[in-house]
Amino acid sequence: MKHKTSYIYPKSLREIIDGKRHYVYGDEKLPSVTTILSATQSPEKTASLSAWRQRVGEAEATRIVDSAGARGTAMHKILEKYIVQEGYLDLTNVGKEAHNMATRVIEQGLCNVSEYYGVECNVFYPGLYAGSTDLVGVHKGDEAIIDFKQTNKPKKREWIEDYCLQMAAYAMAHNYNHKTSINKGVIMMCSKDNFYQEFVIQGEVMKKYMQQWLEKVGQHHELSPSDLMEIWEKYTKRTKQEQKNESVVSKETSGKEWVEGYKEWKKENKI
């Protein structure tokens, strides 16, 4: 994988304001993408998460969340070191588990990335939000925003709406600041039992998520519809974005295909 320094990604400080993560760029303290998603999640999702915690118990819920977080952090570090070609070895139990997961991502996902512009790239949209994406590079010939995700169990396509919104948010910020036309987001996901999934959003589907993301930004900042329209028009004019008429592509992710694919994989691996 070749490294091209086509874009310079800014450094930033992170600050917690009222318990929420913000990025500091100059005089601006911008809410993170995840902060906005959390603040604007639907009542149904909030109720579902609350019901889950009650069902398994607070202590067990905290253990599951903390364990997943540690595993995800370890997997991300292994992948980052692999991309920049720096040796890294984590011999803890979590590290060994994360290494196996990272190997699946490398073998089945990163093999399709021919070059990259940066890892852990800070991106921001002036006055609105900021965040950090795992990788920006060229995936199967297209410039793309790429994020790595760990999961306790394989996901169906309809379960990852927030991940798709993240891709849209990062792409918009990158396009606005660097005058790019990135129109593709790739989510490379591996479960703790080493089942790899890949979700790609592109073209009109990406545009739909960009507009949905902007609605959440408006909700968080209490912007009017006319404000949002002005932001969208300014964005499209600045980036001169050309949307391709593509749709979501996923691997072993939806309906019967997902179920049968996972069953077959478990059978092959005697799980």
mmCIF file of C-alpha atoms in Angstrom:
data_model
loop_
_atom_site.group_PDB
_atom_site.id
_atom_site.type_symbol
_atom_site.label_atom_id
_atom_site.label_comp_id
_atom_site.label_asym_id
_atom_site.label_seq_id
_atom_site.Cartn_x
_atom_site.Cartn_y
_atom_site.Cartn_z
ATOM 1 C CA MET A 1 0.000 0.000 0.000
ATOM 2 C CA LYS A 2 1.590 3.260 -1.146
ATOM 3 C CA HIS A 3 1.499 6.418 0.959
ATOM 4 C CA LYS A 4 0.698 9.599 -0.939
ATOM 5 C CA THR A 5 0.896 12.954 0.838
ATOM 6 C CA SER A 6 -1.783 14.564 -1.300
ATOM 7 C CA TYR A 7 -3.525 16.183 1.672
ATOM 8 C CA ILE A 8 -2.296 17.683 4.929
ATOM 9 C CA TYR A 9 -4.495 16.749 7.871
ATOM 10 C CA PRO A 10 -4.598 19.242 10.745
ATOM 11 C CA LYS A 11 -3.714 18.402 14.305
ATOM 12 C CA SER A 12 -6.196 19.305 16.990
ATOM 13 C CA LEU A 13 -6.760 19.177 20.714
ATOM 14 C CA ARG A 14 -9.661 17.277 22.197
ATOM 15 C CA GLU A 15 -11.654 18.753 25.024
ATOM 16 C CA ILE A 16 -14.577 17.462 27.065
ATOM 17 C CA ILE A 17 -17.336 20.037 27.402
ATOM 18 C CA ASP A 18 -20.358 19.097 29.530
ATOM 19 C CA GLY A 19 -19.276 15.488 29.272
ATOM 20 C CA LYS A 20 -19.148 15.565 25.468
ATOM 21 C CA ARG A 21 -16.096 15.310 23.200
ATOM 22 C CA HIS A 22 -15.143 18.390 21.229
ATOM 23 C CA TYR A 23 -12.252 19.156 18.876
ATOM 24 C CA VAL A 24 -10.379 22.447 19.183
ATOM 25 C CA TYR A 25 -9.369 24.161 15.942
ATOM 26 C CA GLY A 26 -8.087 27.672 16.546
ATOM 27 C CA ASP A 27 -10.855 29.539 18.349
ATOM 28 C CA GLU A 28 -13.471 26.935 17.476
ATOM 29 C CA LYS A 29 -14.553 24.120 19.769
ATOM 30 C CA LEU A 30 -16.502 21.793 17.527
ATOM 31 C CA PRO A 31 -18.655 18.854 18.687
ATOM 32 C CA SER A 32 -17.459 15.475 17.483
ATOM 33 C CA VAL A 33 -19.435 13.412 14.992
ATOM 34 C CA THR A 34 -20.167 10.819 17.682
ATOM 35 C CA THR A 35 -21.297 13.546 20.099
ATOM 36 C CA ILE A 36 -23.873 14.764 17.580
ATOM 37 C CA LEU A 37 -25.051 11.234 16.795
ATOM 38 C CA SER A 38 -25.480 10.493 20.492
ATOM 39 C CA ALA A 39 -27.330 13.742 21.175
ATOM 40 C CA THR A 40 -29.741 13.250 18.268
ATOM 41 C CA GLN A 41 -30.467 9.534 18.486
ATOM 42 C CA SER A 42 -34.111 8.567 18.192
ATOM 43 C CA PRO A 43 -36.285 7.895 21.263
ATOM 44 C CA GLU A 44 -36.696 4.317 19.979
ATOM 45 C CA LYS A 45 -32.937 3.724 19.989
ATOM 46 C CA THR A 46 -32.551 5.304 23.419
ATOM 47 C CA ALA A 47 -35.334 3.086 24.772
ATOM 48 C CA SER A 48 -33.821 -0.003 23.134
ATOM 49 C CA LEU A 49 -30.403 0.613 24.711
ATOM 50 C CA SER A 50 -32.009 1.264 28.078
ATOM 51 C CA ALA A 51 -34.041 -1.932 27.840
ATOM 52 C CA TRP A 52 -30.905 -3.918 26.964
ATOM 53 C CA ARG A 53 -29.037 -2.579 29.995
ATOM 54 C CA GLN A 54 -31.970 -3.457 32.242
ATOM 55 C CA ARG A 55 -32.237 -6.921 30.736
ATOM 56 C CA VAL A 56 -28.573 -7.894 31.208
ATOM 57 C CA GLY A 57 -27.971 -5.768 34.285
ATOM 58 C CA GLU A 58 -25.858 -2.628 34.664
ATOM 59 C CA ALA A 59 -22.714 -4.466 35.731
ATOM 60 C CA GLU A 60 -22.819 -6.906 32.815
ATOM 61 C CA ALA A 61 -23.712 -4.160 30.331
ATOM 62 C CA THR A 62 -20.732 -2.107 31.493
ATOM 63 C CA ARG A 63 -18.451 -5.142 31.217
ATOM 64 C CA ILE A 64 -19.614 -5.870 27.661
ATOM 65 C CA VAL A 65 -19.185 -2.245 26.564
ATOM 66 C CA ASP A 66 -15.766 -1.892 28.180
ATOM 67 C CA SER A 67 -14.558 -5.209 26.745
ATOM 68 C CA ALA A 68 -15.709 -4.256 23.248
ATOM 69 C CA GLY A 69 -14.046 -0.857 23.586
ATOM 70 C CA ALA A 70 -10.713 -2.360 24.627
ATOM 71 C CA ARG A 71 -10.836 -4.904 21.813
ATOM 72 C CA GLY A 72 -11.711 -2.213 19.264
ATOM 73 C CA THR A 73 -8.914 0.087 20.435
ATOM 74 C CA ALA A 74 -6.387 -2.749 20.192
ATOM 75 C CA MET A 75 -7.582 -3.762 16.718
ATOM 76 C CA HIS A 76 -7.366 -0.175 15.484
ATOM 77 C CA LYS A 77 -3.808 0.220 16.740
ATOM 78 C CA ILE A 78 -2.701 -3.022 15.100
ATOM 79 C CA LEU A 79 -4.211 -1.944 11.780
ATOM 80 C CA GLU A 80 -2.725 1.543 12.001
ATOM 81 C CA LYS A 81 0.758 0.140 12.657
ATOM 82 C CA TYR A 82 0.347 -2.311 9.778
ATOM 83 C CA ILE A 83 -0.578 0.466 7.356
ATOM 84 C CA VAL A 84 2.346 2.725 8.304
ATOM 85 C CA GLN A 85 4.653 -0.326 8.335
ATOM 86 C CA GLU A 86 5.725 -0.086 11.949
ATOM 87 C CA GLY A 87 6.258 -3.222 13.975
ATOM 88 C CA TYR A 88 3.769 -3.745 16.795
ATOM 89 C CA LEU A 89 2.924 -6.685 19.018
ATOM 90 C CA ASP A 90 0.311 -6.877 21.778
ATOM 91 C CA LEU A 91 0.648 -10.107 23.765
ATOM 92 C CA THR A 92 -2.224 -9.431 26.164
ATOM 93 C CA ASN A 93 -5.322 -11.612 25.837
ATOM 94 C CA VAL A 94 -7.205 -8.683 24.340
ATOM 95 C CA GLY A 95 -4.294 -8.006 21.988
ATOM 96 C CA LYS A 96 -4.191 -11.602 20.753
ATOM 97 C CA GLU A 97 -7.935 -11.525 20.052
ATOM 98 C CA ALA A 98 -7.616 -8.167 18.306
ATOM 99 C CA HIS A 99 -4.667 -9.430 16.230
ATOM 100 C CA ASN A 100 -6.783 -12.230 14.761
ATOM 101 C CA MET A 101 -9.532 -9.761 13.934
ATOM 102 C CA ALA A 102 -7.090 -7.305 12.366
ATOM 103 C CA THR A 103 -5.667 -10.106 10.239
ATOM 104 C CA ARG A 104 -9.120 -10.706 8.732
ATOM 105 C CA VAL A 105 -9.476 -7.011 7.948
ATOM 106 C CA ILE A 106 -6.053 -6.971 6.289
ATOM 107 C CA GLU A 107 -6.643 -10.129 4.258
ATOM 108 C CA GLN A 108 -10.167 -9.338 3.109
ATOM 109 C CA GLY A 109 -10.425 -5.541 3.281
ATOM 110 C CA LEU A 110 -7.148 -3.663 3.144
ATOM 111 C CA CYS A 111 -5.987 -5.884 0.279
ATOM 112 C CA ASN A 112 -8.277 -3.717 -1.888
ATOM 113 C CA VAL A 113 -6.685 -0.412 -0.807
ATOM 114 C CA SER A 114 -3.896 0.461 -3.246
ATOM 115 C CA GLU A 115 -2.754 3.720 -1.656
ATOM 116 C CA TYR A 116 -3.577 5.890 1.317
ATOM 117 C CA TYR A 117 -3.351 9.587 2.166
ATOM 118 C CA GLY A 118 -3.444 9.358 5.949
ATOM 119 C CA VAL A 119 -4.391 7.305 9.000
ATOM 120 C CA GLU A 120 -6.345 8.641 11.983
ATOM 121 C CA CYS A 121 -7.128 11.704 9.879
ATOM 122 C CA ASN A 122 -8.631 14.688 11.652
ATOM 123 C CA VAL A 123 -11.335 16.347 9.574
ATOM 124 C CA PHE A 124 -13.661 19.218 10.406
ATOM 125 C CA TYR A 125 -16.435 21.271 8.898
ATOM 126 C CA PRO A 126 -15.957 24.911 9.963
ATOM 127 C CA GLY A 127 -18.516 26.026 12.518
ATOM 128 C CA LEU A 128 -20.356 22.693 12.584
ATOM 129 C CA TYR A 129 -18.459 19.565 13.647
ATOM 130 C CA ALA A 130 -15.207 17.606 13.630
ATOM 131 C CA GLY A 131 -14.014 14.023 13.842
ATOM 132 C CA SER A 132 -11.307 11.528 13.042
ATOM 133 C CA THR A 133 -11.569 8.828 10.405
ATOM 134 C CA ASP A 134 -9.388 5.735 10.474
ATOM 135 C CA LEU A 135 -8.152 5.895 6.900
ATOM 136 C CA VAL A 136 -8.443 7.961 3.730
ATOM 137 C CA GLY A 137 -7.244 6.270 0.584
ATOM 138 C CA VAL A 138 -8.059 4.604 -2.715
ATOM 139 C CA HIS A 139 -10.363 1.577 -2.494
ATOM 140 C CA LYS A 140 -10.835 -0.413 -5.704
ATOM 141 C CA GLY A 141 -9.874 2.642 -7.751
ATOM 142 C CA ASP A 142 -12.030 5.176 -5.885
ATOM 143 C CA GLU A 143 -11.019 7.712 -3.250
ATOM 144 C CA ALA A 144 -12.782 6.691 -0.066
ATOM 145 C CA ILE A 145 -13.296 7.289 3.620
ATOM 146 C CA ILE A 146 -12.528 4.016 5.419
ATOM 147 C CA ASP A 147 -13.392 3.073 8.990
ATOM 148 C CA PHE A 148 -12.594 -0.065 10.955
ATOM 149 C CA LYS A 149 -15.228 -1.513 13.277
ATOM 150 C CA GLN A 150 -15.170 -4.363 15.749
ATOM 151 C CA THR A 151 -18.407 -6.064 16.724
ATOM 152 C CA ASN A 152 -19.464 -8.645 19.275
ATOM 153 C CA LYS A 153 -21.532 -10.372 16.603
ATOM 154 C CA PRO A 154 -22.044 -9.887 12.841
ATOM 155 C CA LYS A 155 -24.295 -7.015 11.829
ATOM 156 C CA LYS A 156 -27.186 -6.774 9.403
ATOM 157 C CA ARG A 157 -27.165 -3.809 7.053
ATOM 158 C CA GLU A 158 -30.085 -2.115 8.804
ATOM 159 C CA TRP A 159 -28.227 -2.124 12.116
ATOM 160 C CA ILE A 160 -25.410 0.212 11.045
ATOM 161 C CA GLU A 161 -27.177 3.455 10.146
ATOM 162 C CA ASP A 162 -24.976 5.493 12.504
ATOM 163 C CA TYR A 163 -21.842 4.084 10.871
ATOM 164 C CA CYS A 164 -23.134 5.184 7.467
ATOM 165 C CA LEU A 165 -23.842 8.657 8.826
ATOM 166 C CA GLN A 166 -20.292 8.792 10.158
ATOM 167 C CA MET A 167 -18.937 8.031 6.683
ATOM 168 C CA ALA A 168 -21.062 10.811 5.233
ATOM 169 C CA ALA A 169 -19.939 13.280 7.897
ATOM 170 C CA TYR A 170 -16.243 12.565 7.337
ATOM 171 C CA ALA A 171 -16.615 12.695 3.559
ATOM 172 C CA MET A 172 -18.386 16.074 3.698
ATOM 173 C CA ALA A 173 -15.731 17.556 5.978
ATOM 174 C CA HIS A 174 -12.907 16.201 3.809
ATOM 175 C CA ASN A 175 -14.508 17.421 0.611
ATOM 176 C CA TYR A 176 -15.214 20.880 2.025
ATOM 177 C CA ASN A 177 -11.713 21.501 3.340
ATOM 178 C CA HIS A 178 -9.657 19.741 0.675
ATOM 179 C CA LYS A 179 -11.971 20.386 -2.288
ATOM 180 C CA THR A 180 -12.146 16.682 -3.021
ATOM 181 C CA SER A 181 -15.093 14.726 -4.387
ATOM 182 C CA ILE A 182 -14.961 11.684 -2.152
ATOM 183 C CA ASN A 183 -18.211 9.877 -2.725
ATOM 184 C CA LYS A 184 -17.483 6.505 -1.173
ATOM 185 C CA GLY A 185 -17.394 5.190 2.368
ATOM 186 C CA VAL A 186 -16.132 1.727 3.309
ATOM 187 C CA ILE A 187 -16.837 0.100 6.658
ATOM 188 C CA MET A 188 -14.500 -2.823 7.337
ATOM 189 C CA MET A 189 -15.909 -4.836 10.210
ATOM 190 C CA CYS A 190 -14.822 -7.957 12.028
ATOM 191 C CA SER A 191 -16.598 -9.801 14.834
ATOM 192 C CA LYS A 192 -14.793 -11.181 17.856
ATOM 193 C CA ASP A 193 -15.170 -14.679 16.359
ATOM 194 C CA ASN A 194 -13.314 -13.420 13.254
ATOM 195 C CA PHE A 195 -16.174 -13.070 10.769
ATOM 196 C CA TYR A 196 -15.393 -10.253 8.298
ATOM 197 C CA GLN A 197 -18.036 -7.992 6.770
ATOM 198 C CA GLU A 198 -17.703 -5.051 4.443
ATOM 199 C CA PHE A 199 -20.266 -2.321 3.809
ATOM 200 C CA VAL A 200 -19.853 0.236 1.033
ATOM 201 C CA ILE A 201 -21.968 3.353 0.559
ATOM 202 C CA GLN A 202 -21.552 5.298 -2.636
ATOM 203 C CA GLY A 203 -23.222 7.629 -5.127
ATOM 204 C CA GLU A 204 -26.835 8.571 -4.486
ATOM 205 C CA VAL A 205 -26.844 6.529 -1.283
ATOM 206 C CA MET A 206 -23.907 8.565 0.029
ATOM 207 C CA LYS A 207 -25.713 11.758 -0.945
ATOM 208 C CA LYS A 208 -28.784 10.593 1.001
ATOM 209 C CA TYR A 209 -26.700 9.988 4.102
ATOM 210 C CA MET A 210 -24.988 13.355 3.731
ATOM 211 C CA GLN A 211 -28.371 15.064 3.756
ATOM 212 C CA GLN A 212 -29.539 12.982 6.717
ATOM 213 C CA TRP A 213 -26.351 13.846 8.550
ATOM 214 C CA LEU A 214 -26.886 17.526 7.878
ATOM 215 C CA GLU A 215 -30.351 17.236 9.410
ATOM 216 C CA LYS A 216 -28.779 15.872 12.599
ATOM 217 C CA VAL A 217 -26.236 18.701 12.612
ATOM 218 C CA GLY A 218 -29.131 21.131 12.278
ATOM 219 C CA GLN A 219 -30.969 19.470 15.129
ATOM 220 C CA HIS A 220 -27.903 19.646 17.367
ATOM 221 C CA HIS A 221 -27.140 23.287 16.544
ATOM 222 C CA GLU A 222 -30.836 24.263 16.376
ATOM 223 C CA LEU A 223 -30.571 25.478 12.792
ATOM 224 C CA SER A 224 -33.547 26.368 10.631
ATOM 225 C CA PRO A 225 -34.422 24.559 7.370
ATOM 226 C CA SER A 226 -33.275 27.621 5.431
ATOM 227 C CA ASP A 227 -29.934 27.510 7.285
ATOM 228 C CA LEU A 228 -29.486 23.869 6.317
ATOM 229 C CA MET A 229 -30.382 24.581 2.709
ATOM 230 C CA GLU A 230 -27.793 27.352 2.601
ATOM 231 C CA ILE A 231 -25.126 25.039 4.068
ATOM 232 C CA TRP A 232 -25.944 22.303 1.551
ATOM 233 C CA GLU A 233 -25.874 24.692 -1.410
ATOM 234 C CA LYS A 234 -22.569 26.160 -0.254
ATOM 235 C CA TYR A 235 -21.146 22.679 0.198
ATOM 236 C CA THR A 236 -22.172 21.414 -3.249
ATOM 237 C CA LYS A 237 -20.967 24.598 -4.900
ATOM 238 C CA ARG A 238 -17.595 24.450 -3.155
ATOM 239 C CA THR A 239 -16.909 20.802 -3.821
ATOM 240 C CA LYS A 240 -18.619 20.548 -7.216
ATOM 241 C CA GLN A 241 -19.550 17.067 -6.184
ATOM 242 C CA GLU A 242 -20.469 14.653 -8.948
ATOM 243 C CA GLN A 243 -22.551 11.852 -7.516
ATOM 244 C CA LYS A 244 -22.388 8.472 -9.228
ATOM 245 C CA ASN A 245 -25.587 6.536 -9.493
ATOM 246 C CA GLU A 246 -24.456 3.730 -7.213
ATOM 247 C CA SER A 247 -26.060 1.999 -4.265
ATOM 248 C CA VAL A 248 -25.084 0.222 -1.082
ATOM 249 C CA VAL A 249 -22.935 -2.845 -1.566
ATOM 250 C CA SER A 250 -22.376 -5.210 1.332
ATOM 251 C CA LYS A 251 -20.774 -8.590 1.953
ATOM 252 C CA GLU A 252 -22.812 -11.233 3.784
ATOM 253 C CA THR A 253 -24.967 -8.623 5.417
ATOM 254 C CA SER A 254 -28.647 -8.708 4.626
ATOM 255 C CA GLY A 255 -31.590 -11.057 4.953
ATOM 256 C CA LYS A 256 -31.148 -14.709 4.030
ATOM 257 C CA GLU A 257 -27.764 -14.017 2.417
ATOM 258 C CA TRP A 258 -26.380 -12.752 5.718
ATOM 259 C CA VAL A 259 -27.860 -15.593 7.767
ATOM 260 C CA GLU A 260 -26.757 -18.334 5.377
ATOM 261 C CA GLY A 261 -23.325 -16.792 4.946
ATOM 262 C CA TYR A 262 -22.729 -16.664 8.682
ATOM 263 C CA LYS A 263 -24.006 -20.228 9.192
ATOM 264 C CA GLU A 264 -21.721 -21.524 6.443
ATOM 265 C CA TRP A 265 -18.747 -19.677 7.886
ATOM 266 C CA LYS A 266 -19.390 -21.096 11.379
ATOM 267 C CA LYS A 267 -19.712 -24.587 9.902
ATOM 268 C CA GLU A 268 -16.433 -24.280 8.002
ATOM 269 C CA ASN A 269 -14.654 -23.032 11.124
ATOM 270 C CA LYS A 270 -16.366 -25.575 13.412
ATOM 271 C CA ILE A 271 -17.804 -22.919 15.721
#
